[in-house]
Amino acid sequence: MFDRLRAFHRPATVAAALRLATAERRAGGRGAFVAGGTDLVVQGDGSLRWVVDLSLLPLRYVRRRGAGGGWTIGSTTTMADLERSAALRRFADGVLCDAAATAGSPQIRNRGTIGGNLANASPACDLAPPLLALDASAVIAGGAAGARKAAGGRRTVALERFFRGPGRPALNGGLLVEIVIPAPPVPRGGRAAWAFQKLGRLQSDIAVVNAAAGVIVGSDCRCRWARIAIGAAGPTPLRARRAEALLVGRPFDRDAAQAAAARAAGETRPVSDVRATADYRREMSRVLVGRALDECLERMGRDPWASW
Amino acid sequence: MANDPIQFTLNGKSVTLQTDPARLLLWVLRTDLELTGTKYGCGMGECGACTVLVDGQATRSCLTDLAAVRGKRVTTIEGLAEDGRPHPLQEAFDEHGGYQCGYCTSGMIMNAAGLLHAHPHPSRREIVEGMEGNLCRCGAHQRIVAAIESAATGTGRQP
Ligand SMILES: Cc1cc2nc3c(=O)[nH]c(=O)nc-3n(C[C@H](O)[C@H](O)[C@H](O)COP(=O)(O)OP(=O)(O)OC[C@H]3O[C@@H](n4cnc5c(N)ncnc54)[C@H](O)[C@@H]3O)c2cc1C
Ligand code: FES
Ligand code: FES
């Protein structure tokens, strides 16, 4: 598998991991970080000369972020950790747990990490849509862009800008340290809901399309904030911003949800491949966004207008 | 490349190996340690034939480098029996004929052991979902699910 490997490092700190990667890059030859290895080993790139294993780094955590709400999730937290996190289950309708629970089989989830899922930058990765629907950002240490700043400096990149193309994360050789999720801006008397949807041959398959939605309504039942994110329907996981704009400021009801779903489908840029044709992906984007928004409506306690 | 010794607990006994830490656990088990009960199916994480327990969690040995099990407890199908008595899952697979050719069986049993470790009393649905990543090309799935159901409701001896 890694026939040409010259060095396999297992550092215990982020600083040591960056130092090792920098030294290896100077020495020449291709290399990679590895967390769970569920993408890297399968890709089987025989040209790798060095690997820096991240599994000893103290980055396996789900923490509350201060008093204001919000979360930080360490990059080596596994999908199984997310799926089982009782704290995250109570946050944002457990949308992140639901997405993690559909990623691969139990054996894959026991090894595969949130950092690997995002850094692999597959357009179909299951954690991207819920994290985009939560306005998450990636905290990155080191790498070409970081080196220009203070040594050991960290930069924060909005997840939307983190995905540059298939397999192209905005890491520049840096290390993804943690994911930050801000507290959702729910106004007093308002309500919020999130939902994740995935279409695959089996639930554990790589998604044909996946989608997440998040909606916040004020006490007047008008939508104040909306997030619609779709995966496997373009070169990167994407936000359907025009569909979001269609929801904001209007009463959030079934008609609004269906109109937004149709618009969201128009914002996708799918390709045809072994899993599905582009047309099917576009149509299923509409269906899944519609379902996710319907689920949000239901979670808010049926149609908010029902009491009128 | 210089290799530090790697120590871990294999089926209750400490082992120390001096080999390339980037090698995959599957091949170290099968080749160096001659434990061929762990099977090679796809080598890509898709089929589950290579499943072992690492600290009680079902893990695909075909995607796991040796360094990742340093200091951990690894259990293979060879280590599931206790005091010469087969594990309840092994008995149940035997009783229900939860196999045809048997190639997938050790992976099935190890994944089921991980499942019962996490949920001692799974529903049928939880069993089906929990076993979704293990393929049986002979198609013994119905009997595999029945075997796990009966092991789960049996004596409840835990792996
Ligand atoms: C059978 C099978 C089924 C799968 N099903 C799904 C599925 O349904 N949904 C899904 O989303 N994914 C699925 N995957 C893909 C994979 O399991 C996930 O993407 C997983 O989260 C990857 O995490 P990892 O820790 O194993 O990554 P690794 O393989 O260790 O790394 C992946 C990439 O990210 C880089 N990397 C890892 N961590 C960092 C870091 N902290 N900083 C910088 N770079 C880093 C590595 O260098 C590598 O390029 C599946 C994989 C398999 C084999
Ligand atoms: S051989 Fe490991 S999953 Fe198939
Ligand atoms: S019994 Fe033959 S593959 Fe399952």
XYZ file of C-alpha atoms and ligand atoms in Angstrom:
528
model
C 0.000 0.000 0.000
C 2.493 2.656 1.189
C 5.409 0.967 -0.494
C 7.608 4.005 -0.813
C 7.064 5.309 2.710
C 10.236 6.621 4.265
C 8.855 7.871 7.568
C 5.804 7.345 9.732
C 5.510 9.856 12.559
C 3.188 9.837 15.544
C 3.539 13.191 17.297
C 1.686 14.043 20.497
C 1.155 17.772 19.901
C -0.074 19.988 17.073
C 3.214 21.920 17.141
C 5.233 18.714 16.750
C 2.976 17.516 13.916
C 3.517 20.778 12.034
C 7.241 20.722 12.681
C 7.531 17.161 11.359
C 5.459 17.930 8.265
C 7.538 21.026 7.541
C 10.798 19.120 7.929
C 9.546 16.301 5.675
C 8.397 18.755 3.015
C 11.809 20.406 3.047
C 13.436 16.996 2.651
C 11.247 16.543 -0.440
C 8.670 14.012 -1.501
C 4.927 13.761 -1.144
C 3.347 13.024 2.196
C 0.138 13.360 4.165
C -1.476 13.649 7.533
C -3.541 10.635 8.488
C -6.314 10.463 11.090
C -8.627 7.439 10.794
C -7.223 6.450 7.412
C -10.648 5.533 6.016
C -10.124 7.813 3.028
C -6.344 7.912 2.791
C -5.769 4.137 2.901
C -8.521 3.477 0.363
C -7.027 6.067 -1.995
C -3.820 4.009 -1.723
C -1.484 6.647 -3.084
C 1.696 4.601 -3.476
C 3.806 7.698 -4.075
C 3.567 8.933 -0.459
C 7.006 9.171 1.150
C 5.954 10.222 4.648
C 2.896 10.146 6.883
C 2.175 12.107 10.056
C -0.423 10.220 12.102
C -2.671 12.557 14.084
C -4.297 10.051 16.392
C -2.243 10.936 19.474
C -3.039 14.661 19.249
C -5.327 15.871 22.051
C -8.026 16.845 19.540
C -10.753 14.339 20.316
C -13.347 16.484 22.060
C -16.758 18.125 21.804
C -16.781 21.258 23.968
C -19.200 24.032 24.710
C -17.833 27.396 23.643
C -17.971 29.756 26.602
C -21.284 30.848 28.030
C -22.778 32.162 24.788
C -23.670 28.759 23.364
C -21.884 27.292 20.387
C -19.396 24.458 20.203
C -15.884 23.490 19.301
C -15.212 20.004 17.996
C -11.653 18.682 17.846
C -10.621 17.403 14.432
C -9.846 13.817 15.505
C -13.294 13.337 17.039
C -14.727 10.263 15.330
C -18.052 9.982 13.548
C -19.055 7.484 16.243
C -18.241 10.071 18.945
C -20.473 12.598 17.172
C -23.246 10.081 16.604
C -23.288 9.227 20.324
C -22.664 12.676 21.816
C -25.554 13.321 24.223
C -24.707 17.042 24.287
C -24.783 17.424 20.489
C -27.976 15.396 20.333
C -29.669 18.244 22.239
C -28.146 20.928 20.012
C -29.765 22.005 16.723
C -32.130 19.030 16.692
C -29.144 16.697 16.726
C -28.554 17.436 13.033
C -24.837 16.696 13.327
C -25.457 13.375 15.120
C -27.987 12.403 12.445
C -25.524 13.119 9.649
C -22.637 11.335 11.393
C -24.861 8.300 11.960
C -25.315 7.857 8.196
C -21.620 8.039 7.290
C -20.420 4.585 6.331
C -20.822 1.501 8.469
C -20.219 1.286 12.240
C -16.633 0.132 11.666
C -15.970 3.178 9.458
C -17.552 5.525 11.997
C -15.409 4.096 14.788
C -12.270 5.210 12.916
C -13.264 8.017 10.544
C -12.905 11.530 11.960
C -14.619 14.877 11.408
C -11.264 16.359 10.376
C -10.654 13.648 7.786
C -14.185 13.954 6.463
C -13.750 17.685 5.805
C -10.057 17.658 4.807
C -10.756 14.957 2.233
C -13.062 17.577 0.666
C -15.306 15.112 -1.114
C -18.363 16.963 -2.478
C -20.440 14.137 -0.943
C -19.028 14.215 2.601
C -21.895 13.896 5.022
C -20.733 16.308 7.711
C -20.452 19.322 5.396
C -24.164 20.101 4.872
C -25.092 20.176 8.585
C -21.950 22.153 9.438
C -22.673 24.642 6.627
C -26.224 24.954 7.970
C -24.689 25.846 11.346
C -22.296 28.509 9.970
C -19.315 26.463 11.134
C -15.685 27.468 10.579
C -12.461 25.524 10.429
C -9.508 26.459 12.635
C -6.263 25.701 10.807
C -2.727 25.705 12.195
C 0.384 26.095 10.061
C 0.605 25.555 6.330
C 1.808 27.940 3.651
C -0.741 30.663 4.384
C -0.298 30.362 8.143
C 3.478 30.528 7.931
C 3.273 34.039 6.579
C 1.596 35.088 9.791
C 3.045 34.717 13.263
C 4.724 31.367 13.829
C 2.274 28.931 15.324
C -0.530 31.262 14.245
C -3.929 29.841 13.593
C -6.435 31.033 11.069
C -10.158 30.567 10.958
C -11.802 29.868 7.616
C -15.574 29.811 7.137
C -16.463 26.298 6.038
C -18.023 27.650 2.857
C -14.610 28.915 1.768
C -12.839 25.801 3.044
C -14.008 23.680 0.105
C -12.222 24.869 -3.047
C -13.024 21.943 -5.307
C -13.213 18.159 -5.222
C -10.356 16.993 -2.975
C -9.132 20.573 -2.542
C -9.477 21.860 1.003
C -8.183 25.355 1.850
C -5.477 23.914 4.076
C -2.283 24.799 2.171
C -0.529 22.017 4.013
C -1.883 23.187 7.368
C -3.497 21.056 10.014
C -7.210 21.231 10.682
C -7.333 21.676 14.460
C -10.977 22.115 15.272
C -14.398 23.073 13.985
C -16.150 26.027 15.573
C -19.927 26.314 15.599
C -21.327 29.669 16.738
C -24.491 29.958 18.797
C -27.418 30.198 16.372
C -29.049 33.654 16.479
C -32.432 32.648 17.875
C -34.361 35.745 19.005
C -36.409 35.857 22.196
C -39.711 34.100 21.567
C -38.418 32.682 18.303
C -38.049 29.078 17.246
C -35.364 27.204 15.379
C -35.115 23.834 13.688
C -32.581 21.846 11.665
C -32.802 18.656 9.627
C -30.507 16.407 7.552
C -31.512 14.281 4.568
C -29.450 11.822 2.580
C -30.139 9.728 -0.446
C -28.016 6.641 -0.979
C -28.643 3.095 -2.106
C -28.333 2.083 1.551
C -28.253 4.628 4.351
C -24.531 3.957 4.843
C -23.564 4.506 1.203
C -21.782 7.561 -0.086
C -24.537 10.064 -0.784
C -26.099 10.447 -4.212
C -27.235 13.770 -2.761
C -27.345 14.991 0.833
C -28.819 18.161 2.263
C -29.289 20.016 5.505
C -31.584 22.891 6.359
C -31.761 25.230 9.325
C -34.506 27.800 9.875
C -35.070 30.390 12.592
C -38.435 32.137 12.875
C -39.341 35.102 15.075
C -42.303 35.209 17.410
C -44.314 36.468 14.409
C -43.564 33.164 12.601
C -41.634 34.987 9.913
C -38.361 33.484 8.882
C -35.403 35.463 10.241
C -32.528 33.220 9.161
C -32.278 30.265 6.833
C -29.515 27.907 5.791
C -29.783 25.365 3.004
C -26.725 23.269 2.213
C -26.441 20.527 -0.399
C -23.734 17.941 -1.002
C -22.787 15.808 -4.035
C -24.587 18.285 -6.278
C -21.604 20.356 -7.376
C -17.809 20.426 -7.170
C -18.054 21.247 -3.456
C -20.756 21.062 -0.805
C -22.682 24.273 -1.442
C -25.027 26.759 0.175
C -28.182 27.537 -1.790
C -28.143 31.246 -1.010
C -30.904 32.326 -3.369
C -33.216 29.720 -1.874
C -32.306 30.944 1.616
C -33.095 34.518 0.561
C -36.474 33.390 -0.687
C -37.381 32.197 2.814
C -36.085 35.111 4.877
C -38.653 37.763 5.786
C -41.629 35.647 4.777
C -43.922 33.431 6.812
C -42.318 29.995 7.019
C -44.886 27.481 5.794
C -45.194 24.568 3.436
C -45.535 26.665 0.307
C -42.457 28.677 1.179
C -40.552 25.446 1.822
C -41.511 23.987 -1.561
C -40.654 27.183 -3.427
C -37.271 27.338 -1.700
C -36.581 23.680 -2.513
C -37.270 24.284 -6.209
C -34.980 27.294 -6.223
C -32.253 25.409 -4.360
C -32.255 22.704 -7.045
C -31.579 25.439 -9.593
C -28.478 26.465 -7.684
C -26.830 23.035 -7.872
C -24.148 22.156 -10.431
C -24.226 18.367 -10.447
C -22.254 15.963 -12.616
C -23.183 12.521 -13.916
C -21.166 9.607 -12.566
C -21.563 5.963 -11.543
C -23.970 6.870 -8.743
C -26.427 9.093 -10.603
C -27.005 11.367 -13.560
C -26.794 15.123 -13.176
C -30.527 15.492 -13.857
C -31.413 12.967 -11.186
C -29.151 14.715 -8.694
C -30.763 18.076 -9.447
C -34.252 16.648 -9.038
C -33.281 14.835 -5.835
C -31.764 18.054 -4.469
C -35.231 19.567 -4.731
C -36.799 16.566 -3.032
C -34.272 16.376 -0.194
C -34.261 20.118 0.521
C -38.072 19.978 0.504
C -38.031 17.122 2.972
C -35.483 18.817 5.213
C -37.519 22.043 5.292
C -40.731 20.072 5.946
C -38.978 18.368 8.817
C -37.969 21.776 10.182
C -41.609 22.889 9.979
C -42.709 19.772 11.785
C -40.068 20.203 14.477
C -41.217 23.760 15.093
C -44.545 22.269 16.078
C -46.331 21.759 12.799
C -47.168 24.686 10.619
C -46.485 27.804 12.704
C -49.666 29.281 11.184
C -51.841 26.433 12.416
C -52.750 28.384 15.534
C -54.193 31.239 13.471
C 13.178 3.393 8.123
C 13.906 2.736 11.814
C 11.060 1.024 13.610
C 10.300 1.408 17.296
C 8.785 -1.711 18.828
C 4.978 -1.639 18.879
C 3.255 -3.233 21.845
C -0.440 -4.068 22.100
C -2.671 -6.654 23.704
C -3.834 -9.314 21.296
C -6.570 -11.651 22.491
C -5.570 -11.025 26.108
C -1.815 -11.481 25.630
C 0.765 -8.772 25.219
C 2.602 -8.801 21.891
C 5.503 -6.634 20.784
C 6.431 -6.350 17.120
C 9.292 -4.662 15.391
C 7.932 -3.822 11.975
C 6.884 -0.908 9.818
C 4.171 0.953 11.814
C 2.415 1.976 8.598
C 1.617 -1.636 7.715
C -2.037 -2.535 7.885
C -3.250 -4.458 10.908
C -4.969 -7.036 8.664
C -1.692 -8.167 7.105
C 0.240 -8.069 10.365
C -2.394 -10.350 11.918
C -2.526 -12.726 9.000
C 1.149 -12.827 8.029
C 3.314 -12.046 11.053
C 0.987 -13.422 13.717
C -0.503 -16.232 11.614
C -4.042 -15.445 12.727
C -5.847 -16.113 9.473
C -9.354 -15.995 10.939
C -9.456 -12.304 10.021
C -10.279 -12.241 6.315
C -9.277 -10.069 3.385
C -12.338 -9.252 1.305
C -12.020 -5.944 -0.493
C -9.182 -4.103 1.220
C -11.211 -0.915 0.811
C -13.381 -0.767 3.900
C -16.484 -1.875 2.017
C -17.158 -5.476 3.014
C -16.386 -5.942 6.731
C -14.630 -9.320 6.353
C -11.557 -7.938 8.127
C -13.390 -6.630 11.226
C -11.637 -6.940 14.587
C -12.292 -5.236 17.924
C -9.969 -2.448 19.046
C -10.699 -1.557 22.668
C -14.097 -3.191 22.161
C -14.978 -1.181 19.033
C -15.532 -2.898 15.710
C -12.759 -1.726 13.396
C -11.728 -2.560 9.825
C -8.249 -3.978 10.035
C -7.719 -3.389 6.301
C -7.780 0.387 6.861
C -6.024 0.492 10.225
C -2.284 0.997 10.420
C -0.406 -0.950 13.048
C 0.671 2.230 14.865
C -2.976 2.996 15.594
C -3.318 -0.033 17.903
C -0.206 0.714 19.957
C -1.085 0.152 23.618
C -4.633 -0.962 22.768
C -6.601 -4.187 23.150
C -7.137 -6.028 19.873
C -9.548 -8.957 19.745
C -9.791 -11.226 16.711
C -12.136 -14.121 16.072
C -9.475 -16.422 17.540
C -9.730 -14.608 20.884
C -13.486 -14.524 21.313
C -13.905 -17.898 23.021
C -13.335 -17.887 26.775
C -11.810 -20.840 28.627
C -12.350 -23.014 25.579
C -16.058 -22.154 25.557
C -17.303 -20.552 22.320
C -18.701 -17.047 22.581
C -22.535 -16.914 22.579
C -22.375 -15.351 19.120
C -20.250 -18.210 17.820
C -22.740 -20.693 19.281
C -25.687 -18.799 17.802
C -24.113 -18.616 14.321
C -23.548 -22.351 14.516
C -27.065 -23.076 15.725
C -28.767 -20.853 13.142
C -26.432 -21.693 10.251
C -25.505 -18.017 9.955
C -23.222 -18.683 6.981
C -22.838 -20.696 3.826
C -19.222 -20.598 2.663
C -18.136 -18.919 5.898
C -15.851 -16.316 4.403
C -17.721 -13.373 5.894
C -18.415 -15.108 9.193
C -15.530 -13.967 11.363
C -16.109 -10.360 10.299
C -19.846 -10.747 10.928
C -19.275 -12.164 14.395
C -16.689 -9.534 15.331
C -18.920 -6.696 14.155
C -21.856 -8.225 16.027
C -19.634 -8.464 19.124
C -18.909 -4.732 18.812
C -22.615 -4.061 18.356
C -23.592 -6.058 21.468
C -20.798 -4.372 23.400
C -22.357 -0.973 22.650
C -26.040 -2.092 22.803
C -26.488 -5.304 24.780
C -30.171 -5.527 23.792
C -30.555 -4.299 20.227
C -33.861 -4.405 18.391
C -34.018 -6.309 15.103
C -33.844 -2.996 13.299
C -30.749 -1.958 15.262
C -29.137 -5.271 14.351
C -29.891 -4.810 10.650
C -28.592 -1.226 10.697
C -25.579 -2.124 12.789
C -24.611 -4.940 10.405
C -25.197 -2.920 7.250
C -21.489 -2.620 6.504
C -20.856 -6.378 6.466
C -21.514 -8.118 3.185
C -22.313 -11.789 2.740
C -22.082 -12.758 -0.887
C -23.681 -16.122 -0.185
C -26.745 -14.273 1.046
C -27.065 -15.735 4.539
C -28.250 -12.374 5.919
C -31.582 -13.590 7.319
C -29.910 -16.332 9.319
C -27.123 -13.983 10.406
C -29.678 -11.539 11.833
C -31.538 -14.412 13.507
C -28.293 -15.667 15.071
C -27.427 -12.243 16.477
C -30.968 -11.802 17.790
C -30.778 -15.089 19.622
C -27.305 -14.360 21.020
C -28.519 -10.968 22.247
C -31.456 -12.457 24.084
C -29.424 -15.409 25.396
C -27.109 -15.557 28.377
C -25.799 -12.054 27.637
C -22.139 -12.906 28.237
C -20.281 -9.839 27.007
C -17.159 -9.807 24.827
C -16.629 1.855 3.127
C -16.595 3.346 3.294
C -17.785 4.046 3.411
C -17.775 5.423 3.606
N -18.971 6.065 3.691
C -18.991 7.399 3.881
C -20.244 8.085 3.967
O -21.318 7.496 3.895
N -20.207 9.427 4.148
C -19.031 10.126 4.237
O -19.088 11.349 4.417
N -17.844 9.510 4.144
C -17.803 8.165 3.966
N -16.587 7.534 3.842
C -15.366 8.336 3.803
C -14.578 8.459 5.120
O -14.856 7.408 5.993
C -14.866 9.768 5.844
O -14.624 10.853 4.986
C -14.030 9.933 7.123
O -14.587 10.930 7.932
C -12.582 10.276 6.850
O -11.912 10.483 8.083
P -10.510 9.789 8.422
O -10.133 10.258 9.769
O -10.569 8.319 8.209
O -9.618 10.466 7.288
P -8.178 10.059 6.717
O -8.330 8.999 5.691
O -7.234 9.830 7.839
O -7.801 11.431 6.005
C -8.533 11.921 4.893
C -7.782 13.107 4.281
O -7.790 14.215 5.171
C -6.460 14.576 5.566
N -6.572 14.887 6.990
C -7.137 14.121 7.961
N -7.174 14.779 9.124
C -6.621 15.992 8.899
C -6.382 17.140 9.726
N -6.747 17.179 11.018
N -5.778 18.212 9.163
C -5.429 18.202 7.861
N -5.637 17.163 7.037
C -6.223 16.072 7.541
C -5.601 13.406 5.203
O -4.296 13.825 4.879
C -6.316 12.830 3.994
O -5.977 13.538 2.844
C -16.555 6.137 3.677
C -15.338 5.433 3.576
C -15.358 4.053 3.392
C -14.055 3.330 3.285
S -11.363 -6.320 3.689
Fe -11.640 -4.733 5.128
S -13.642 -4.092 4.693
Fe -13.294 -5.541 3.112
S -21.297 -17.124 4.131
Fe -20.274 -16.885 2.240
S -19.950 -14.783 2.181
Fe -21.198 -14.985 3.892
